[in-house]
Short mmCIF file of C-alpha atoms and ligand atoms in Angstrom, two decimals:
data_model
loop_
_atom_site.label_atom_id
_atom_site.label_comp_id
_atom_site.label_asym_id
_atom_site.label_seq_id
_atom_site.Cartn_x
_atom_site.Cartn_y
_atom_site.Cartn_z
CA MET Q 233 11.36 -9.74 34.06
CA THR Q 234 14.47 -7.79 33.00
CA LEU Q 235 15.54 -7.34 29.38
CA ALA Q 236 18.49 -9.65 30.06
CA GLU Q 237 16.08 -12.36 31.21
CA LEU Q 238 13.87 -11.68 28.16
CA ARG Q 239 16.88 -12.06 25.86
CA LYS Q 240 17.64 -15.45 27.41
CA LYS Q 241 14.04 -16.53 26.81
CA ILE Q 242 14.27 -15.31 23.21
CA GLU Q 243 17.46 -17.30 22.66
CA THR Q 244 15.81 -20.50 23.91
CA LYS Q 245 12.53 -19.59 22.17
CA ASP Q 246 10.75 -19.81 25.51
CA ALA Q 247 9.62 -16.21 25.13
CA ASN Q 248 6.01 -16.21 23.98
CA LEU Q 249 4.40 -13.50 21.93
CA ALA Q 250 1.12 -11.89 20.97
CA VAL Q 251 0.29 -10.16 17.71
CA ILE Q 252 -2.55 -7.63 17.97
CA GLY Q 253 -4.26 -7.23 14.58
CA MET Q 254 -4.26 -10.27 12.29
CA GLY Q 255 -4.41 -8.50 8.91
CA TYR Q 256 -1.96 -8.03 6.01
CA VAL Q 257 0.89 -7.43 8.46
CA GLY Q 258 -0.05 -9.30 11.64
CA LEU Q 259 -0.99 -12.65 10.12
CA PRO Q 260 2.24 -13.32 8.21
CA VAL Q 261 4.31 -12.10 11.18
CA ALA Q 262 2.43 -14.41 13.58
CA CYS Q 263 2.90 -17.37 11.22
CA GLU Q 264 6.60 -16.70 10.73
CA PHE Q 265 7.39 -16.54 14.45
CA ALA Q 266 5.25 -19.61 15.14
CA ASN Q 267 7.03 -21.42 12.34
CA VAL Q 268 10.46 -20.83 13.89
CA GLY Q 269 9.28 -22.19 17.22
CA PHE Q 270 7.68 -19.40 19.26
CA ASP Q 271 4.30 -19.73 20.94
CA VAL Q 272 2.14 -17.06 19.32
CA LEU Q 273 -1.27 -15.71 20.27
CA GLY Q 274 -3.02 -13.72 17.55
CA VAL Q 275 -5.52 -11.18 18.86
CA GLU Q 276 -8.22 -10.06 16.46
CA LEU Q 277 -11.52 -8.23 17.04
CA ILE Q 278 -13.33 -9.80 14.08
CA GLU Q 279 -14.64 -13.17 15.32
CA GLU Q 280 -15.10 -14.54 11.81
CA ARG Q 281 -11.44 -13.85 11.05
CA VAL Q 282 -10.40 -15.59 14.33
CA ASP Q 283 -12.42 -18.67 13.41
CA LYS Q 284 -10.91 -18.78 9.93
CA ILE Q 285 -7.37 -18.51 11.25
CA ASN Q 286 -7.93 -21.24 13.87
CA ALA Q 287 -9.28 -23.43 11.08
CA GLY Q 288 -6.12 -22.79 9.06
CA ILE Q 289 -7.96 -20.66 6.49
CA SER Q 290 -6.28 -17.38 5.51
CA PRO Q 291 -8.66 -14.39 5.73
CA ILE Q 292 -6.45 -12.41 3.33
CA GLU Q 293 -7.80 -11.96 -0.23
CA GLY Q 294 -5.47 -12.41 -3.14
CA LYS Q 295 -2.56 -14.72 -3.84
CA GLU Q 296 0.08 -14.76 -1.10
CA PRO Q 297 2.67 -17.43 -2.01
CA GLY Q 298 3.31 -19.77 0.93
CA LEU Q 299 0.99 -18.08 3.43
CA VAL Q 300 -1.80 -20.68 3.55
CA GLU Q 301 0.68 -23.54 4.02
CA LEU Q 302 2.55 -21.61 6.72
CA LEU Q 303 -0.70 -20.79 8.51
CA GLN Q 304 -1.81 -24.43 8.43
CA GLN Q 305 1.56 -25.59 9.79
CA SER Q 306 1.45 -22.96 12.54
CA ILE Q 307 -2.07 -23.95 13.60
CA SER Q 308 -1.52 -27.74 13.40
CA SER Q 309 1.74 -27.46 15.38
CA GLY Q 310 -0.28 -25.72 18.11
CA ARG Q 311 2.20 -22.81 18.11
CA LEU Q 312 -0.31 -20.31 16.71
CA ARG Q 313 -3.77 -19.67 18.07
CA ALA Q 314 -6.12 -16.73 17.49
CA THR Q 315 -8.52 -15.17 19.96
CA THR Q 316 -10.74 -12.15 20.45
CA GLN Q 317 -9.99 -12.10 24.19
CA TYR Q 318 -7.38 -9.57 25.34
CA ASN Q 319 -7.25 -11.14 28.82
CA GLU Q 320 -5.37 -14.06 27.27
CA LEU Q 321 -2.45 -11.67 26.81
CA ILE Q 322 -1.73 -11.82 30.53
CA ASP Q 323 1.26 -14.16 30.09
CA ARG Q 324 2.76 -12.62 26.94
CA ASP Q 325 6.42 -11.63 27.02
CA ILE Q 326 6.41 -9.77 23.68
CA VAL Q 327 3.42 -7.95 22.14
CA LEU Q 328 3.46 -6.78 18.50
CA ILE Q 329 0.90 -4.13 17.55
CA ASP Q 330 -0.19 -4.42 13.90
CA VAL Q 331 -3.46 -2.51 13.77
CA GLU Q 332 -4.60 -0.13 11.02
CA THR Q 333 -3.51 3.50 11.21
CA PRO Q 334 -5.55 5.27 8.46
CA ILE Q 335 -5.80 9.00 7.80
CA ASP Q 336 -9.09 10.94 7.53
CA GLU Q 337 -10.30 13.37 4.88
CA TYR Q 338 -8.33 16.15 6.60
CA HIS Q 339 -5.18 14.01 6.26
CA LYS Q 340 -5.06 13.52 10.04
CA PRO Q 341 -4.09 10.12 11.45
CA ARG Q 342 -6.98 8.13 12.94
CA TYR Q 343 -5.51 6.23 15.89
CA GLU Q 344 -8.77 4.78 17.22
CA ALA Q 345 -7.64 1.21 16.55
CA LEU Q 346 -4.22 1.91 18.11
CA ARG Q 347 -5.74 3.52 21.21
CA SER Q 348 -8.27 0.74 21.60
CA ALA Q 349 -5.56 -1.92 21.38
CA ILE Q 350 -3.47 -0.15 24.02
CA ARG Q 351 -6.45 0.38 26.34
CA SER Q 352 -7.23 -3.34 26.16
CA LEU Q 353 -3.59 -4.40 26.51
CA GLY Q 354 -2.78 -2.11 29.46
CA PRO Q 355 -4.67 -3.90 32.23
CA VAL Q 356 -3.25 -7.30 31.25
CA LEU Q 357 0.29 -6.22 30.35
CA LYS Q 358 2.79 -8.66 31.85
CA ASP Q 359 5.62 -7.38 34.06
CA GLY Q 360 8.74 -6.84 31.95
CA ALA Q 361 6.88 -7.27 28.65
CA LEU Q 362 8.29 -5.78 25.43
CA VAL Q 363 5.70 -3.91 23.31
CA ILE Q 364 6.65 -3.31 19.65
CA VAL Q 365 4.59 -1.10 17.30
CA GLU Q 366 4.87 -2.41 13.72
CA SER Q 367 2.04 -0.26 12.34
CA THR Q 368 3.10 2.87 10.46
CA VAL Q 369 2.64 5.89 12.72
CA SER Q 370 3.62 9.56 12.53
CA PRO Q 371 6.97 10.48 14.05
CA GLY Q 372 6.79 10.79 17.85
CA THR Q 373 3.68 8.60 18.28
CA LEU Q 374 5.38 5.94 20.43
CA ARG Q 375 6.78 8.62 22.76
CA ASP Q 376 3.74 10.93 22.84
CA LEU Q 377 0.78 8.55 22.58
CA VAL Q 378 1.57 4.84 22.93
CA VAL Q 379 3.83 4.93 25.99
CA PRO Q 380 1.86 7.47 28.08
CA LEU Q 381 -1.42 5.65 27.39
CA LEU Q 382 0.13 2.27 28.15
CA GLU Q 383 1.60 3.59 31.44
CA GLU Q 384 -1.80 4.99 32.40
CA GLU Q 385 -3.76 1.85 31.50
CA SER Q 386 -1.25 -0.59 32.98
CA ARG Q 387 -0.14 1.48 35.96
CA LYS Q 388 3.38 0.44 35.00
CA GLN Q 389 6.46 2.52 34.26
CA LEU Q 390 8.32 2.42 30.95
CA ASN Q 391 11.83 0.93 31.20
CA GLN Q 392 11.07 -0.37 34.70
CA ASP Q 393 7.95 -2.52 34.36
CA PHE Q 394 7.74 -2.77 30.55
CA TYR Q 395 9.75 -1.86 27.46
CA ALA Q 396 8.72 -0.40 24.08
CA GLY Q 397 9.97 0.19 20.54
CA ASN Q 398 9.08 0.52 16.85
CA CYS Q 399 9.84 -1.88 14.04
CA PRO Q 400 7.80 -0.53 11.07
CA GLU Q 401 6.47 -3.16 8.68
CA ARG Q 402 7.71 -3.27 5.08
CA VAL Q 403 5.30 -5.77 3.57
CA MET Q 404 3.67 -5.58 0.15
CA PRO Q 405 0.43 -7.27 -0.87
CA GLY Q 406 1.28 -10.26 -3.04
CA ARG Q 407 4.72 -10.62 -1.51
CA LEU Q 408 3.91 -10.57 2.23
CA LEU Q 409 6.13 -13.47 3.31
CA GLU Q 410 8.94 -12.75 0.83
CA ASN Q 411 9.16 -9.11 1.97
CA LEU Q 412 8.93 -10.04 5.64
CA ARG Q 413 11.91 -12.38 5.33
CA SER Q 414 14.10 -10.47 2.89
CA MET Q 415 13.47 -6.74 3.40
CA SER Q 416 15.73 -4.94 5.83
CA ARG Q 417 13.97 -3.57 8.91
CA VAL Q 418 14.59 -0.53 11.08
CA VAL Q 419 14.60 -1.48 14.77
CA GLY Q 420 14.04 1.44 17.12
CA GLY Q 421 13.74 0.87 20.89
CA MET Q 422 13.10 3.48 23.57
CA THR Q 423 16.49 2.53 25.01
CA PRO Q 424 19.59 1.03 23.37
CA GLU Q 425 19.18 -2.15 25.44
CA THR Q 426 15.58 -2.45 24.25
CA THR Q 427 16.80 -2.03 20.65
CA GLU Q 428 19.37 -4.82 21.11
CA THR Q 429 16.67 -7.09 22.54
CA MET Q 430 14.39 -6.32 19.58
CA LYS Q 431 17.21 -7.07 17.15
CA LEU Q 432 17.80 -10.46 18.79
CA PHE Q 433 14.07 -11.17 18.49
CA TYR Q 434 13.68 -10.18 14.81
CA ARG Q 435 16.82 -12.03 13.75
CA ASN Q 436 14.70 -15.20 14.14
CA VAL Q 437 12.61 -14.33 11.05
CA VAL Q 438 14.31 -11.48 9.15
CA ASP Q 439 17.21 -12.36 6.84
CA GLY Q 440 17.60 -8.73 5.72
CA ASP Q 441 19.57 -6.09 7.61
CA LEU Q 442 18.29 -5.10 11.03
CA ASP Q 443 19.22 -1.43 11.22
CA VAL Q 444 19.30 -0.43 14.86
CA THR Q 445 18.36 3.08 15.89
CA ASP Q 446 15.95 4.86 18.22
CA SER Q 447 12.18 4.77 18.07
CA LEU Q 448 11.68 8.28 16.62
CA THR Q 449 14.15 7.61 13.82
CA ALA Q 450 12.33 4.37 12.99
CA GLU Q 451 9.05 6.28 12.68
CA LEU Q 452 10.72 8.97 10.54
CA VAL Q 453 12.38 6.42 8.22
CA LYS Q 454 9.17 4.53 7.48
CA THR Q 455 7.08 7.61 6.68
CA THR Q 456 9.95 9.28 4.80
CA GLU Q 457 10.70 6.28 2.55
CA ASN Q 458 7.12 6.41 1.26
CA ALA Q 459 6.93 10.21 1.10
CA TYR Q 460 10.12 10.08 -0.98
CA ARG Q 461 8.45 7.73 -3.47
CA ASP Q 462 5.32 9.90 -3.64
CA VAL Q 463 7.35 13.05 -4.35
CA GLN Q 464 9.36 11.23 -7.01
CA ILE Q 465 6.19 10.02 -8.71
CA ALA Q 466 4.71 13.53 -8.55
CA PHE Q 467 7.82 14.97 -10.21
CA ALA Q 468 7.47 12.44 -13.04
CA ASN Q 469 3.79 13.30 -13.39
CA GLU Q 470 4.52 17.03 -13.57
CA VAL Q 471 7.14 16.46 -16.29
CA ALA Q 472 4.55 14.37 -18.14
CA LEU Q 473 2.14 17.31 -18.16
CA ILE Q 474 4.90 19.57 -19.49
CA CYS Q 475 5.72 17.09 -22.26
CA GLU Q 476 2.07 16.89 -23.32
CA ALA Q 477 1.85 20.67 -23.47
CA VAL Q 478 5.01 21.20 -25.52
CA GLY Q 479 4.61 18.19 -27.81
CA GLY Q 480 7.21 15.92 -26.21
CA ASP Q 481 7.21 12.28 -25.14
CA VAL Q 482 7.85 11.90 -21.39
CA TRP Q 483 8.81 8.21 -21.82
CA LYS Q 484 11.67 9.10 -24.15
CA VAL Q 485 12.64 11.99 -21.89
CA ARG Q 486 12.61 9.71 -18.81
CA GLU Q 487 14.71 7.05 -20.55
CA LEU Q 488 17.42 9.56 -21.44
CA VAL Q 489 17.29 11.44 -18.12
CA ASN Q 490 17.81 8.18 -16.24
CA LYS Q 491 20.98 7.52 -18.24
CA VAL Q 492 22.53 10.41 -16.33
CA PRO Q 493 24.19 9.17 -13.11
CA ALA Q 494 22.23 9.73 -9.87
CA ARG Q 495 18.98 10.28 -11.73
CA ASN Q 496 16.00 8.02 -11.05
CA MET Q 497 12.94 9.61 -12.61
CA HIS Q 498 9.95 7.48 -11.61
CA LEU Q 499 7.04 6.44 -13.82
CA PRO Q 500 4.36 9.00 -14.67
CA GLY Q 501 0.90 7.48 -14.65
CA ALA Q 502 -2.83 7.58 -14.12
CA GLY Q 503 -2.46 8.12 -10.38
CA VAL Q 504 -1.12 6.70 -7.10
CA GLY Q 505 -3.21 4.18 -5.18
CA GLY Q 506 -2.67 1.74 -2.34
CA HIS Q 507 -2.60 2.18 1.41
CA CYS Q 508 1.07 3.08 1.88
CA ILE Q 509 2.13 5.81 -0.52
CA THR Q 510 -1.19 7.63 -0.29
CA LYS Q 511 -1.14 7.77 3.53
CA ASP Q 512 2.45 7.84 4.79
CA PRO Q 513 3.40 11.29 3.43
CA TRP Q 514 0.55 12.75 5.52
CA LEU Q 515 1.75 10.83 8.59
CA LEU Q 516 5.21 12.31 8.08
CA ALA Q 517 3.78 15.80 7.58
CA VAL Q 518 1.41 15.83 10.54
CA GLY Q 519 4.19 15.85 13.14
CA ALA Q 520 5.88 18.86 11.55
CA LYS Q 521 2.61 20.74 10.95
CA ASP Q 522 1.91 20.77 14.69
CA LYS Q 523 5.27 22.55 15.00
CA GLU Q 524 4.34 25.09 12.29
CA VAL Q 525 6.97 23.81 9.83
CA PRO Q 526 6.00 25.33 6.42
CA LEU Q 527 5.43 22.14 4.42
CA ARG Q 528 5.04 22.76 0.69
CA LEU Q 529 6.61 19.90 -1.28
CA ILE Q 530 5.07 16.84 0.42
CA PRO Q 531 1.46 18.15 0.35
CA ALA Q 532 1.95 19.42 -3.23
CA ALA Q 533 3.13 15.97 -4.35
CA ARG Q 534 -0.03 14.41 -2.93
CA VAL Q 535 -2.17 16.97 -4.79
CA ILE Q 536 -0.35 16.30 -8.07
CA ASN Q 537 -0.67 12.52 -7.79
CA ASP Q 538 -4.31 12.71 -6.70
CA SER Q 539 -5.04 14.89 -9.75
CA MET Q 540 -3.81 12.33 -12.28
CA PRO Q 541 -7.05 10.29 -12.59
CA MET Q 542 -8.80 13.55 -13.49
CA HIS Q 543 -6.07 14.28 -16.03
CA VAL Q 544 -6.92 10.96 -17.66
CA PHE Q 545 -10.56 12.09 -17.56
CA ASP Q 546 -9.58 15.31 -19.39
CA LEU Q 547 -7.62 13.40 -22.04
CA LEU Q 548 -10.72 11.28 -22.64
CA GLN Q 549 -13.10 14.23 -22.87
CA ASP Q 550 -10.79 15.93 -25.37
CA ALA Q 551 -10.60 12.81 -27.53
CA LEU Q 552 -14.36 12.23 -27.38
CA GLU Q 553 -14.96 15.83 -28.45
CA VAL Q 554 -12.63 15.40 -31.43
CA ALA Q 555 -14.46 12.15 -32.23
CA GLY Q 556 -17.78 13.99 -32.03
CA ARG Q 557 -19.07 11.88 -29.15
CA GLU Q 558 -20.39 13.87 -26.17
CA GLY Q 559 -19.48 12.76 -22.64
CA ASP Q 560 -23.07 12.12 -21.52
CA ASP Q 561 -23.88 9.48 -24.13
CA ALA Q 562 -20.42 7.94 -24.25
CA ARG Q 563 -19.84 4.32 -23.36
CA VAL Q 564 -16.41 3.85 -21.76
CA LEU Q 565 -14.44 0.71 -20.87
CA ILE Q 566 -11.84 1.01 -18.08
CA LEU Q 567 -9.07 -1.61 -18.23
CA GLY Q 568 -7.73 -2.20 -14.70
CA TYR Q 569 -9.45 -1.57 -11.36
CA ALA Q 570 -6.69 -2.65 -8.92
CA TYR Q 571 -4.26 0.04 -7.72
CA LEU Q 572 -1.22 -1.97 -8.83
CA GLU Q 573 -0.30 -4.19 -11.78
CA ASP Q 574 -1.01 -7.90 -11.42
CA SER Q 575 -2.70 -7.36 -8.03
CA ASP Q 576 -6.32 -7.65 -6.88
CA ASP Q 577 -5.90 -4.91 -4.27
CA THR Q 578 -8.25 -2.01 -5.05
CA ARG Q 579 -7.55 0.18 -2.01
CA ASN Q 580 -7.47 3.87 -3.02
CA SER Q 581 -7.39 2.82 -6.67
CA PRO Q 582 -7.17 5.70 -9.21
CA SER Q 583 -9.69 3.77 -11.34
CA GLN Q 584 -12.37 4.30 -8.68
CA ILE Q 585 -11.97 8.06 -8.97
CA LEU Q 586 -12.12 7.93 -12.76
CA GLU Q 587 -15.21 5.69 -12.69
CA LEU Q 588 -17.11 8.07 -10.40
CA SER Q 589 -16.12 11.13 -12.47
CA LEU Q 590 -17.27 9.49 -15.69
CA GLN Q 591 -20.55 8.33 -14.16
CA ALA Q 592 -21.13 11.92 -12.98
CA THR Q 593 -21.12 13.05 -16.62
CA GLY Q 594 -23.76 10.46 -17.48
CA ALA Q 595 -21.34 8.21 -19.35
CA GLU Q 596 -21.96 4.47 -19.23
CA VAL Q 597 -18.89 2.87 -17.62
CA SER Q 598 -17.85 -0.77 -17.76
CA ILE Q 599 -14.76 -2.23 -16.14
CA HIS Q 600 -12.40 -5.11 -16.89
CA ASP Q 601 -9.82 -6.44 -14.46
CA PRO Q 602 -8.49 -10.03 -14.62
CA TYR Q 603 -7.65 -10.00 -10.90
CA VAL Q 604 -10.55 -8.16 -9.26
CA LEU Q 605 -13.68 -10.21 -8.54
CA GLY Q 606 -16.65 -9.01 -10.55
CA TYR Q 607 -14.60 -7.53 -13.39
CA HIS Q 608 -13.22 -10.65 -15.07
CA GLY Q 609 -14.28 -11.63 -18.61
CA ASP Q 610 -13.35 -11.11 -22.26
CA LEU Q 611 -12.25 -7.51 -22.61
CA TYR Q 612 -12.97 -7.45 -26.36
CA GLN Q 613 -16.55 -8.49 -25.61
CA LYS Q 614 -16.76 -5.75 -23.00
CA ALA Q 615 -15.40 -3.25 -25.55
CA ARG Q 616 -18.26 -3.99 -27.98
CA GLY Q 617 -20.11 -0.78 -28.80
CA CYS Q 618 -17.95 1.38 -26.55
CA ASP Q 619 -16.64 4.79 -27.53
CA ALA Q 620 -13.38 4.64 -25.62
CA VAL Q 621 -11.02 2.25 -23.83
CA ILE Q 622 -8.90 3.60 -20.98
CA ILE Q 623 -5.88 1.64 -19.70
CA MET Q 624 -5.46 2.44 -15.99
CA VAL Q 625 -3.27 -0.45 -14.76
CA ARG Q 626 -0.31 -2.22 -16.33
CA HIS Q 627 -1.71 -5.74 -15.89
CA GLN Q 628 0.25 -8.39 -17.81
CA GLU Q 629 -2.79 -9.11 -20.03
CA TYR Q 630 -2.85 -5.54 -21.35
CA LEU Q 631 0.75 -5.62 -22.52
CA SER Q 632 -0.27 -7.67 -25.57
CA LEU Q 633 -3.60 -6.18 -26.61
CA ASN Q 634 -4.85 -7.02 -30.12
CA LEU Q 635 -5.33 -3.43 -31.25
CA ALA Q 636 -7.05 -4.30 -34.53
CA LEU Q 637 -9.58 -6.53 -32.76
CA LEU Q 638 -10.08 -3.89 -30.06
CA LYS Q 639 -10.72 -1.17 -32.65
CA SER Q 640 -13.18 -3.32 -34.59
CA SER Q 641 -15.13 -3.92 -31.35
CA LEU Q 642 -15.54 -0.22 -30.58
CA ARG Q 643 -18.26 2.12 -31.82
CA THR Q 644 -15.79 5.04 -31.65
CA PRO Q 645 -12.03 4.21 -31.73
CA VAL Q 646 -10.74 6.26 -28.79
CA LEU Q 647 -7.82 4.79 -26.81
CA ILE Q 648 -6.47 6.49 -23.67
CA ASP Q 649 -3.25 5.07 -22.19
CA GLY Q 650 -2.69 5.90 -18.52
CA ARG Q 651 0.29 3.56 -17.98
CA HIS Q 652 2.40 3.65 -21.18
CA VAL Q 653 1.24 0.23 -22.27
CA ILE Q 654 0.56 1.08 -25.93
CA ASN Q 655 2.95 2.08 -28.71
CA SER Q 656 1.30 5.28 -29.97
CA GLU Q 657 2.45 4.79 -33.57
CA GLN Q 658 0.81 1.36 -33.68
CA ALA Q 659 -2.38 2.83 -32.21
CA LEU Q 660 -2.46 5.52 -34.91
CA GLU Q 661 -1.72 3.01 -37.69
CA VAL Q 662 -4.70 0.92 -36.60
CA GLY Q 663 -6.83 4.08 -36.72
CA PHE Q 664 -7.30 4.94 -33.05
CA LEU Q 665 -7.71 8.47 -31.81
CA PHE Q 666 -4.98 8.06 -29.17
CA ARG Q 667 -4.07 10.02 -26.04
CA GLY Q 668 -1.31 8.93 -23.66
CA ILE Q 669 -0.11 10.35 -20.34
CA GLY Q 670 2.96 12.45 -21.12
CA GLN Q 671 2.62 12.13 -24.87
CA ALA Q 672 1.97 14.93 -27.33
CA MET Q 673 -1.65 15.69 -28.07
CA ILE Q 674 -2.34 13.97 -31.37
CA SER Q 675 -3.45 16.73 -33.73
CA SER Q 676 -7.17 17.30 -33.43
CA LYS Q 677 -7.34 17.12 -37.22
CA THR Q 678 -6.55 13.41 -36.92
CA LYS Q 679 -8.95 11.73 -39.35
CA ILE Q 680 -10.82 8.85 -37.71
CA ASP Q 681 -13.45 6.50 -39.06
CA LYS Q 682 -16.37 5.69 -36.76
CA ASN Q 683 -17.84 2.17 -36.92
N1 SAJ H 218 3.22 4.30 -9.12
C1 SAJ H 218 3.42 5.28 -10.09
N2 SAJ H 218 4.69 5.53 -10.53
C2 SAJ H 218 5.77 4.86 -10.02
C3 SAJ H 218 5.54 3.88 -9.01
C4 SAJ H 218 4.26 3.61 -8.58
O1 SAJ H 218 2.47 5.90 -10.57
O2 SAJ H 218 6.89 5.11 -10.46
C5 SAJ H 218 1.87 4.07 -8.62
C6 SAJ H 218 1.40 2.63 -8.76
O3 SAJ H 218 0.71 2.44 -9.98
C7 SAJ H 218 0.44 2.48 -7.57
C8 SAJ H 218 1.03 3.40 -6.52
O4 SAJ H 218 1.89 4.31 -7.21
O5 SAJ H 218 -0.85 2.94 -7.90
C9 SAJ H 218 1.83 2.68 -5.44
O6 SAJ H 218 2.72 1.83 -6.09
P1 SAJ H 218 3.98 1.15 -5.26
O7 SAJ H 218 4.80 0.44 -6.27
O8 SAJ H 218 4.62 2.16 -4.42
O9 SAJ H 218 3.29 0.01 -4.38
P2 SAJ H 218 2.81 0.06 -2.87
O10 SAJ H 218 1.80 1.13 -2.63
O11 SAJ H 218 2.40 -1.33 -2.53
O12 SAJ H 218 4.13 0.45 -2.05
C10 SAJ H 218 4.88 -0.53 -1.40
C11 SAJ H 218 5.56 0.17 -0.27
N3 SAJ H 218 6.15 -0.84 0.55
C12 SAJ H 218 5.95 -0.76 1.88
O13 SAJ H 218 5.33 0.15 2.43
C13 SAJ H 218 6.56 -1.86 2.65
C14 SAJ H 218 6.64 1.09 -0.78
O14 SAJ H 218 7.42 1.53 0.33
C15 SAJ H 218 7.56 0.40 -1.74
O15 SAJ H 218 8.47 1.35 -2.27
C16 SAJ H 218 6.75 -0.18 -2.88
O16 SAJ H 218 5.81 -1.11 -2.31
C17 SAJ H 218 7.68 -0.94 -3.83
O17 SAJ H 218 8.84 -0.52 -3.94
O18 SAJ H 218 7.24 -1.90 -4.43
#
């Protein structure tokens, strides 16, 4: 099949597709294309997940507006089906690859899932098929890994017997469908004609801009857009540390800095979690490192952001010392275990690092999070008898804390604010020993009354 023939089949929606990897990215994509009339085969290794999908049950935790209904429509219309069997891909015109691409402790990409998907796809790859990598990969991966492996496993030639490109995902947990439809996408084929064919295909589900370019640029854009955010957050965090040291208030500083045109100082905080911002800067860096490019800023930003949970730990230890409560017999309540406000997603959460560090000192740690299973409950009850409360996530519920009630519940009134939720003056008026990221150290002579 030529690309011209494939474009005709896309226009009449006779082109069928497969989505390899039915997770946060693959499932919504499969549902969206099925919903606009394409025949979609979802390929997934985990049998239990396949069964759930075929029964119209979403395997994704957390609230995803519209996803369950869309999945049920797609399954009942017969346009979406899931399987564990790669040999069913034999008739697929378009194959989307949405598998995980994590990094290891040495910040190297782990492409096992990607390689395994390609090795299974190769032998059954249809003549003239279009393979699109949506997973986030380091720049050059399609050219240097995906295509050569696919040619070897399929015994086919790129741009003769099959076509390939990148269209990096831009989804966000909690807004999977909304982002998929509205966010612009970068469409990068290995040839301009492949790119045009991909654009025609994605126009069926994406209302946002489809920015056409080449495959390498698409890989660079995706990893750069997240590395940019990580560096910006690290800058804000470093300014916060300076403000603490010199007696300033980083929130006031940020407000006034951002009044200056072309300034966009991000939010300092208790750390950077999630599976995008923590990983993509390393994916961007790895390509350059192999070429001996002296990378200093991007790795440094990761180090700064990864250090912030321990900075919160230090603020707590300082406050406990002033309060005369040693770390090893302290009882601490962490407010917020997800990595992001009003989310239940705990991947790479800064709170997990803080919890482990506190437990290592012998402190007794309890956790409250209205979204994360196992940590629900009345936070004032949980605060009873504690020596400190630490706010790690800006969940809606924490924006209206009853400070007087919270203080009366505590054994020692220490309040650490990792996300600028609390007005420090109010905290002091109520009698807390307060420490906030980016806010001046309250004088250690602050008089406090222990309950
Ligand atoms: N964070 C800060 N300061 C900030 C912004 C975020 O400390 O100024 C922290 C958050 O608390 C969180 C982490 O960084 O722990 C990540 O927050 P995020 O808002 O970047 O959320 P993510 O990780 O879900 O990032 C996604 C990304 N979207 C995609 O990859 C498609 C990212 O590119 C988006 O910029 C981001 O959402 C967004 O804008 O919402």
